[in-house]
Each structure stands twice: as structure tokens, then as C-alpha cells.
PDB file of C-alpha atoms in Angstrom:
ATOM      1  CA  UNK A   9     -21.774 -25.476  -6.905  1.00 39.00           C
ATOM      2  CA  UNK A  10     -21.894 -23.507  -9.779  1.00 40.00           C
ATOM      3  CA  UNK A  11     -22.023 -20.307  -7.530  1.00 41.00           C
ATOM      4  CA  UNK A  12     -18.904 -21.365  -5.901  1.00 33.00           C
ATOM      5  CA  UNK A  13     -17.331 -21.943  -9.356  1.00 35.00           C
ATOM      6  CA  UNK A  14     -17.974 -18.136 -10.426  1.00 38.00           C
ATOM      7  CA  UNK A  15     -16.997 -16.771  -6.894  1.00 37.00           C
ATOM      8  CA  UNK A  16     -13.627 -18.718  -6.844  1.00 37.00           C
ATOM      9  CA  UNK A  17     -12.131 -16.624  -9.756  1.00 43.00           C
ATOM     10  CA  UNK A  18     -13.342 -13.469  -8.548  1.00 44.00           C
ATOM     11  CA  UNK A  19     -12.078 -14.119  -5.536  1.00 44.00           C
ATOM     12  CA  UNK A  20      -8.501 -14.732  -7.504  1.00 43.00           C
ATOM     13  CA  UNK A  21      -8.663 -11.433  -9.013  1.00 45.00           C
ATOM     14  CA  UNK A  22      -8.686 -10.202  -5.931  1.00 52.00           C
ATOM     15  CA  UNK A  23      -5.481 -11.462  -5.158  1.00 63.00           C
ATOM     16  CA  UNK A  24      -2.307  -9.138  -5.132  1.00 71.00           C
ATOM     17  CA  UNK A  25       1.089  -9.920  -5.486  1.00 83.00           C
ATOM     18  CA  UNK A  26       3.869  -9.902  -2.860  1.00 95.00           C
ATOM     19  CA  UNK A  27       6.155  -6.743  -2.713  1.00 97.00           C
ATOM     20  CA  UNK A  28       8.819  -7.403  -5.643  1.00 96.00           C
ATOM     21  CA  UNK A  29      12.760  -7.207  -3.784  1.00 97.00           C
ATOM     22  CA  UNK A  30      13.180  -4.065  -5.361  1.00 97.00           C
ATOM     23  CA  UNK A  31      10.764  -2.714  -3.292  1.00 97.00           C
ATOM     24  CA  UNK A  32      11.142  -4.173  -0.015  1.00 97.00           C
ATOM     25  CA  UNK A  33      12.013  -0.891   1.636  1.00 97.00           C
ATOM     26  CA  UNK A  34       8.439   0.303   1.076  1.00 98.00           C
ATOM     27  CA  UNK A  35       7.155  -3.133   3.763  1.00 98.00           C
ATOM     28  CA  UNK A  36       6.356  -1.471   6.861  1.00 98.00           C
ATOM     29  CA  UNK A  37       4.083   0.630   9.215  1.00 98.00           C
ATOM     30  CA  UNK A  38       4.632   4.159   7.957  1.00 98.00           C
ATOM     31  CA  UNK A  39       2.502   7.530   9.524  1.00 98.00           C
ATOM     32  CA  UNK A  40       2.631  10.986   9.300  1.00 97.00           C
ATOM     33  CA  UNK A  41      -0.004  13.929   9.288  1.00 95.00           C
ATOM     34  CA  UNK A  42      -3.412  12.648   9.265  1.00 96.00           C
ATOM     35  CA  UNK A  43      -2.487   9.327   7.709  1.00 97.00           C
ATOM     36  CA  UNK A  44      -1.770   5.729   8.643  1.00 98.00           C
ATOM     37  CA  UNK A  45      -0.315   3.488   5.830  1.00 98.00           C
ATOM     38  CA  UNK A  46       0.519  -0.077   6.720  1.00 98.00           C
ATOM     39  CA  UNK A  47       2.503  -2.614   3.803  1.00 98.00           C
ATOM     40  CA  UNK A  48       3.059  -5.905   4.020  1.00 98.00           C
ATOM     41  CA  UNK A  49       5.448  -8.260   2.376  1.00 97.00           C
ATOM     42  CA  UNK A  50       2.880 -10.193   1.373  1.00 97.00           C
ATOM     43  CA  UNK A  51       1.388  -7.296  -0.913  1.00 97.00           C
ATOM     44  CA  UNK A  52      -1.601  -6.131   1.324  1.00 98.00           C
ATOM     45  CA  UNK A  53      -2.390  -2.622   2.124  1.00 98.00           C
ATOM     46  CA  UNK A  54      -3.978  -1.393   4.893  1.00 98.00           C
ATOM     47  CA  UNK A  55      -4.574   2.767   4.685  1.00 98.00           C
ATOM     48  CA  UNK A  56      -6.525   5.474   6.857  1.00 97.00           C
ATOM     49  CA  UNK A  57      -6.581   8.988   5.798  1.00 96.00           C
ATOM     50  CA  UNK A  58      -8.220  11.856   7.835  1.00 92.00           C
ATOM     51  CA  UNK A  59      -9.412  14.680   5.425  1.00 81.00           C
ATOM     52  CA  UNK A  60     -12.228  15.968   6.120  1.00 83.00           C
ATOM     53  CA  UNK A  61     -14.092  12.799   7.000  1.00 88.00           C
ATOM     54  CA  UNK A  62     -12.557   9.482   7.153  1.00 93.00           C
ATOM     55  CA  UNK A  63     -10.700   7.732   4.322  1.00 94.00           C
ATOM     56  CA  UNK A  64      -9.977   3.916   4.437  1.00 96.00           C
ATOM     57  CA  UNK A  65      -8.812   1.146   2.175  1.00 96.00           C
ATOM     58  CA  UNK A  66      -7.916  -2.359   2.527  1.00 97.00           C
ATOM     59  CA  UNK A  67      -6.582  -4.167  -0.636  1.00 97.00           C
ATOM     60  CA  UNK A  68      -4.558  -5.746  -2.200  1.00 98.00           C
ATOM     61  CA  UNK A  69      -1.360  -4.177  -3.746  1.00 97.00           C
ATOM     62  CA  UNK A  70      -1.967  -4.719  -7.542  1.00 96.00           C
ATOM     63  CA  UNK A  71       0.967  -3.493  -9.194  1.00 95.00           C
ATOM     64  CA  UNK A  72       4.441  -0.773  -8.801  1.00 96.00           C
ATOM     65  CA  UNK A  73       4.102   1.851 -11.552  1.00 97.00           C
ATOM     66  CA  UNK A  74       8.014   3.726 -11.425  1.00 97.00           C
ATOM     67  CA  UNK A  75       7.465   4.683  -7.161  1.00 98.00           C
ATOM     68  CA  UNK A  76       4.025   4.766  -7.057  1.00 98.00           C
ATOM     69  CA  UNK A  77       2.045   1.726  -6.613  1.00 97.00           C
ATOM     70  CA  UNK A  78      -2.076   0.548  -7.238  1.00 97.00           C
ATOM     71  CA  UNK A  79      -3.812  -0.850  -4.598  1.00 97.00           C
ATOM     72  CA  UNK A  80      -7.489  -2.273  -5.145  1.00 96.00           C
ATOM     73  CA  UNK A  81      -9.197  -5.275  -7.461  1.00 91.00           C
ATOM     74  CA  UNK A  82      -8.410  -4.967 -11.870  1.00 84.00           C
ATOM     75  CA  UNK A  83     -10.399  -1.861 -12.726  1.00 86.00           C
ATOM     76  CA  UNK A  84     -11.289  -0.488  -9.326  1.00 91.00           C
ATOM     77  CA  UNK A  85      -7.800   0.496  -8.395  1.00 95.00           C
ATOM     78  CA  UNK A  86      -6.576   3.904  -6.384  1.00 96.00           C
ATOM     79  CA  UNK A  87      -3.111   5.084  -7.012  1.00 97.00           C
ATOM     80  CA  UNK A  88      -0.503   6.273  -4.223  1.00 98.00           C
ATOM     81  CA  UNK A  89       1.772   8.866  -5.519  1.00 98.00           C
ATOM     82  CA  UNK A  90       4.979   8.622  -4.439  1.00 98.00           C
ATOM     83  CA  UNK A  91       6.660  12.088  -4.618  1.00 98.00           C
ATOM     84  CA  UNK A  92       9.622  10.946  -2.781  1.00 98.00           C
ATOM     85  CA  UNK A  93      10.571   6.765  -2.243  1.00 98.00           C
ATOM     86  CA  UNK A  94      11.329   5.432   1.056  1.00 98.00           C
ATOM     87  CA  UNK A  95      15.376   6.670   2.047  1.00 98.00           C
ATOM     88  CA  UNK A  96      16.823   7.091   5.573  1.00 96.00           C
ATOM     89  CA  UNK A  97      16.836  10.407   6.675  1.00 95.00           C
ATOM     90  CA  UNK A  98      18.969   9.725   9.710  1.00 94.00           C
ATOM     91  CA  UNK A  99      17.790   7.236  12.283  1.00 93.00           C
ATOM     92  CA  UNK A 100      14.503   7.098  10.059  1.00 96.00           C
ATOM     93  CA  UNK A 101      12.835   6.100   7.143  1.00 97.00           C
ATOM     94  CA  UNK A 102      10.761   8.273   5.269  1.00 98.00           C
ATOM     95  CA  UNK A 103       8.361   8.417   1.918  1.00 98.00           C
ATOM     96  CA  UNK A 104       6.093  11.283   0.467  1.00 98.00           C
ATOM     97  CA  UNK A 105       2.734   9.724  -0.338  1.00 98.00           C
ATOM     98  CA  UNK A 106       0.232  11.772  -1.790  1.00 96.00           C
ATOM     99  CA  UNK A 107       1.747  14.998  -0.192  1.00 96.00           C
ATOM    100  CA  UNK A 108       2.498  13.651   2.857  1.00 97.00           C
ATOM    101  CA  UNK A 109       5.329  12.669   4.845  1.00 98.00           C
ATOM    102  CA  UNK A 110       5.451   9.722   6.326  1.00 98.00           C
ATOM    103  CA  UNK A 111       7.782   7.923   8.853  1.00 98.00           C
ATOM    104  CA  UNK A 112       8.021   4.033   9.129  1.00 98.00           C
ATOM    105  CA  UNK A 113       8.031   3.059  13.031  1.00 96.00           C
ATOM    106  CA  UNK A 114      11.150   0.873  14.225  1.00 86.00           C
ATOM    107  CA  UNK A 115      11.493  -2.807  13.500  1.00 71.00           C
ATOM    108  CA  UNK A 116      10.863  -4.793  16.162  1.00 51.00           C
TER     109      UNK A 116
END
């Protein structure tokens, strides 16, 4: 029991937050280039990178700092740079992450 009772706030921390309203446009499955970003509204990242080797990350989203945002658990975080936010560009929507442009697919 007392196990469980230092695991459960942990596990809290671990926690993010949804995606604030004023960020909704950044909710989606976005790709470009070697990359594979996936948002939810519910404030969970999923990301794969190919550099050379592999790159992936599943967390939590735990805060938006200006465009950029910090996915991970408090003090273990990695920061996306956003270079450019998430604007149509035509029939598409498109964000610079960390260099890299990235297209969201279509809504289903």
C-alpha cells in the first residue's frame, strides 16, 4: 500500500494538460521530411524523427512557451521549436518544427 501511495503522485506528474483553445490548430497528425508528429486534444504527443538513427517520444504535452511547446514529465522535458505556427497554406496546414516542415493530413 504504501508503494501504491508514492507511485500514484508520480504517476500525476506525469499527467499533461489538454491543448489550451488558443492552440487548437496545432491538434492533429502532421509529417514532413523524416518526421512524424502526432497531437492530440487531450495534450499527448506522439513523435518519430529519422536522423541518423531513430528518434521517438511519447509524452505528455507539459506546457506552450510563445509557439513552441514542452513535451515530457517536470524536469525531463524536450522542447519543439516552432519556427513557423500552424497557418493554411492553401488547401493545407502547415508548421515548422525544429527545421522542418510539416503538413497536417485531412480531417476525416
Amino acid at each position: 500500500m504504501k508503494r501504491l501511495a508514492l507511485l500514484l503522485p508520480l504517476l500525476a506528474l506525469g499527467c499533461g494538460q489538454p491543448v489550451p483553445e488558443d492552440k487548437s490548430h496545432y491538434v492533429g497528425q502532421w509529417s514532413g521530411a523524416g518526421m512524424r508528429l502526432e497531437i492530440t486534444a487531450e495534450g499527448r504527443v506522439e513523435y518519430e524523427r529519422l536522423k541518423p538513427g531513430k528518434v521517438t517520444i511519447s509524452a505528455p504535452i507539459q506546457s506552450f512557451e510563445g509557439d513552441d511547446f514542452l513535451v515530457g514529465l517536470p524536469y525531463l522535458t524536450t522542447r519543439f521549436s516552432v519556427s513557423q505556427p500552424p497557418h493554411r497554406d492553401g488547401e493545407h496546414w502547415k508548421m515548422v518544427v525544429d527545421g522542418v516542415e510539416l503538413v497536417r493530413a485531412a480531417s476525416r
